[in-house]
């Protein structure tokens, strides 16, 4: 199983994902690490990504799932903003999406505090505009502390550790 923590930038995907991976003994992957240099430069310059820009990134994530995560459990932090992206990521894999959900105000505040990341806070509006809120997925309230969010996800999905399949 691959648990995909999804949501806009600043929703806590990486923080919660690392906690979950550590607690479960599963590998953790951050989709930000798979963006082509061009995408990172665009975002660093405050330019929103188009679906065309995201296509090689999604292909790289699919390859990751096919090569690294197939046959083992994993946590992936990935915005997965659109239904078509979620479908591409889950085709052929047991994937559980968890939507890390919070108010735009809370997320904007978090982004303003974050340092050293290529994603510019002014891009939040473009991500919120591109977001197609998922249906029939687990939603986690990001106003809770990250450890509480991780615990909620583990309990809601019935995840106990490395042996879970």
Short mmCIF file of C-alpha atoms in Angstrom, two decimals:
data_model
loop_
_atom_site.label_atom_id
_atom_site.label_comp_id
_atom_site.label_asym_id
_atom_site.label_seq_id
_atom_site.Cartn_x
_atom_site.Cartn_y
_atom_site.Cartn_z
CA UNK A 1 0.00 0.00 0.00
CA UNK A 2 1.10 3.54 -0.73
CA UNK A 3 -0.37 6.28 1.43
CA UNK A 4 -0.37 9.57 -0.47
CA UNK A 5 -0.59 12.64 1.72
CA UNK A 6 -2.08 15.25 -0.56
CA UNK A 7 -2.98 18.92 -0.36
CA UNK A 8 -1.65 22.32 -1.27
CA UNK A 9 1.83 23.53 -0.34
CA UNK A 10 2.08 24.29 3.35
CA UNK A 11 -0.51 21.72 4.44
CA UNK A 12 2.11 19.62 6.24
CA UNK A 13 2.56 16.75 3.80
CA UNK A 14 6.29 16.37 4.37
CA UNK A 15 6.18 16.84 8.14
CA UNK A 16 3.32 14.40 8.65
CA UNK A 17 4.73 12.02 6.04
CA UNK A 18 8.09 11.77 7.76
CA UNK A 19 6.39 11.15 11.11
CA UNK A 20 4.19 8.42 9.64
CA UNK A 21 7.10 6.77 7.87
CA UNK A 22 9.17 6.78 11.05
CA UNK A 23 6.31 5.42 13.17
CA UNK A 24 5.46 2.69 10.66
CA UNK A 25 8.98 1.83 9.51
CA UNK A 26 7.98 2.56 5.90
CA UNK A 27 10.01 4.42 3.27
CA UNK A 28 9.08 8.06 2.73
CA UNK A 29 9.19 9.91 -0.57
CA UNK A 30 8.64 13.63 -1.10
CA UNK A 31 7.24 14.45 -4.53
CA UNK A 32 9.04 17.82 -4.40
CA UNK A 33 12.29 15.89 -4.87
CA UNK A 34 11.07 14.68 -8.28
CA UNK A 35 10.34 18.06 -9.86
CA UNK A 36 12.55 18.86 -12.84
CA UNK A 37 14.94 21.77 -12.33
CA UNK A 38 12.81 23.89 -14.67
CA UNK A 39 9.76 23.47 -12.44
CA UNK A 40 11.72 24.39 -9.32
CA UNK A 41 13.06 27.51 -11.02
CA UNK A 42 9.59 28.53 -12.14
CA UNK A 43 8.21 28.17 -8.62
CA UNK A 44 11.25 29.91 -7.12
CA UNK A 45 10.50 32.80 -9.51
CA UNK A 46 6.84 32.89 -8.46
CA UNK A 47 5.51 31.38 -11.70
CA UNK A 48 2.71 28.81 -11.25
CA UNK A 49 3.12 25.43 -12.92
CA UNK A 50 0.86 24.38 -15.74
CA UNK A 51 -0.42 20.85 -16.27
CA UNK A 52 2.16 20.58 -19.05
CA UNK A 53 4.90 21.50 -16.56
CA UNK A 54 3.63 18.85 -14.17
CA UNK A 55 3.56 16.03 -16.76
CA UNK A 56 7.25 14.97 -16.42
CA UNK A 57 6.93 15.20 -12.63
CA UNK A 58 3.93 12.87 -12.65
CA UNK A 59 5.80 10.45 -14.94
CA UNK A 60 8.73 10.46 -12.49
CA UNK A 61 6.37 9.72 -9.60
CA UNK A 62 4.74 6.87 -11.52
CA UNK A 63 8.20 5.44 -12.21
CA UNK A 64 9.02 5.75 -8.51
CA UNK A 65 5.91 3.80 -7.57
CA UNK A 66 6.60 1.19 -10.24
CA UNK A 67 10.25 0.68 -9.24
CA UNK A 68 10.55 1.50 -5.56
CA UNK A 69 7.16 1.16 -3.94
CA UNK A 70 5.68 -1.82 -5.78
CA UNK A 71 5.49 -4.73 -3.40
CA UNK A 72 6.24 -2.68 -0.32
CA UNK A 73 4.44 -0.11 1.77
CA UNK A 74 5.41 3.52 1.37
CA UNK A 75 4.41 7.07 2.22
CA UNK A 76 4.38 9.69 -0.56
CA UNK A 77 3.91 13.41 0.11
CA UNK A 78 2.43 14.81 -3.10
CA UNK A 79 0.09 17.71 -3.80
CA UNK A 80 -2.00 15.59 -6.21
CA UNK A 81 -4.19 18.64 -6.78
CA UNK A 82 -6.32 17.27 -9.60
CA UNK A 83 -8.39 14.13 -9.94
CA UNK A 84 -6.51 13.20 -13.11
CA UNK A 85 -3.22 13.38 -11.16
CA UNK A 86 -4.63 11.13 -8.44
CA UNK A 87 -5.86 8.66 -11.05
CA UNK A 88 -2.42 8.60 -12.72
CA UNK A 89 -0.71 7.98 -9.38
CA UNK A 90 -3.05 5.21 -8.29
CA UNK A 91 -3.38 3.24 -11.51
CA UNK A 92 -2.11 -0.25 -10.81
CA UNK A 93 -1.27 0.37 -7.15
CA UNK A 94 -3.05 0.09 -3.83
CA UNK A 95 -3.12 3.77 -2.94
CA UNK A 96 -4.90 5.48 -0.08
CA UNK A 97 -5.14 9.24 -0.42
CA UNK A 98 -5.26 11.39 2.69
CA UNK A 99 -6.26 15.00 2.13
CA UNK A 100 -4.48 17.32 4.56
CA UNK A 101 -7.07 20.03 4.79
CA UNK A 102 -6.90 23.47 6.33
CA UNK A 103 -8.05 27.02 5.77
CA UNK A 104 -6.26 29.20 3.23
CA UNK A 105 -5.39 31.57 6.07
CA UNK A 106 -3.67 28.87 8.13
CA UNK A 107 -1.77 27.57 5.12
CA UNK A 108 -0.71 31.09 4.07
CA UNK A 109 0.58 31.68 7.60
CA UNK A 110 2.59 28.45 7.47
CA UNK A 111 4.06 29.31 4.08
CA UNK A 112 5.08 32.76 5.33
CA UNK A 113 7.02 31.07 8.18
CA UNK A 114 8.73 28.48 5.97
CA UNK A 115 12.28 29.18 4.85
CA UNK A 116 14.61 27.59 2.33
CA UNK A 117 11.92 26.04 0.12
CA UNK A 118 11.59 26.77 -3.59
CA UNK A 119 7.80 27.20 -3.38
CA UNK A 120 6.94 30.88 -3.07
CA UNK A 121 4.04 31.75 -0.72
CA UNK A 122 2.40 33.91 -3.40
CA UNK A 123 1.81 30.73 -5.43
CA UNK A 124 -0.73 29.45 -2.89
CA UNK A 125 -3.61 31.12 -4.76
CA UNK A 126 -2.71 29.21 -7.94
CA UNK A 127 -2.64 25.90 -6.03
CA UNK A 128 -5.97 26.63 -4.38
CA UNK A 129 -7.36 27.47 -7.82
CA UNK A 130 -6.06 24.22 -9.32
CA UNK A 131 -7.20 22.07 -6.39
CA UNK A 132 -10.02 19.69 -7.17
CA UNK A 133 -11.06 18.64 -3.67
CA UNK A 134 -11.02 14.85 -3.56
CA UNK A 135 -14.12 12.79 -2.96
CA UNK A 136 -14.23 9.66 -0.84
CA UNK A 137 -10.79 10.03 0.71
CA UNK A 138 -9.72 10.38 4.30
CA UNK A 139 -9.54 14.04 5.37
CA UNK A 140 -7.17 15.10 8.13
CA UNK A 141 -7.57 18.41 9.97
CA UNK A 142 -4.23 20.22 9.87
CA UNK A 143 -5.10 22.48 12.79
CA UNK A 144 -4.03 19.51 14.95
CA UNK A 145 -0.34 19.07 15.81
CA UNK A 146 1.53 16.91 13.26
CA UNK A 147 1.87 13.96 15.66
CA UNK A 148 -1.89 14.00 16.25
CA UNK A 149 -2.52 14.12 12.49
CA UNK A 150 -0.18 11.14 12.00
CA UNK A 151 -1.92 9.22 14.79
CA UNK A 152 -5.35 10.01 13.28
CA UNK A 153 -4.20 8.71 9.88
CA UNK A 154 -2.72 5.52 11.35
CA UNK A 155 -5.87 4.79 13.31
CA UNK A 156 -8.28 5.68 10.50
CA UNK A 157 -6.41 3.50 7.98
CA UNK A 158 -5.69 0.72 10.47
CA UNK A 159 -1.92 1.00 10.02
CA UNK A 160 0.18 -0.69 12.67
CA UNK A 161 3.71 -0.95 11.34
CA UNK A 162 6.07 -2.50 8.79
CA UNK A 163 4.17 -5.77 8.55
CA UNK A 164 0.92 -4.11 7.41
CA UNK A 165 -0.05 -5.14 3.89
#
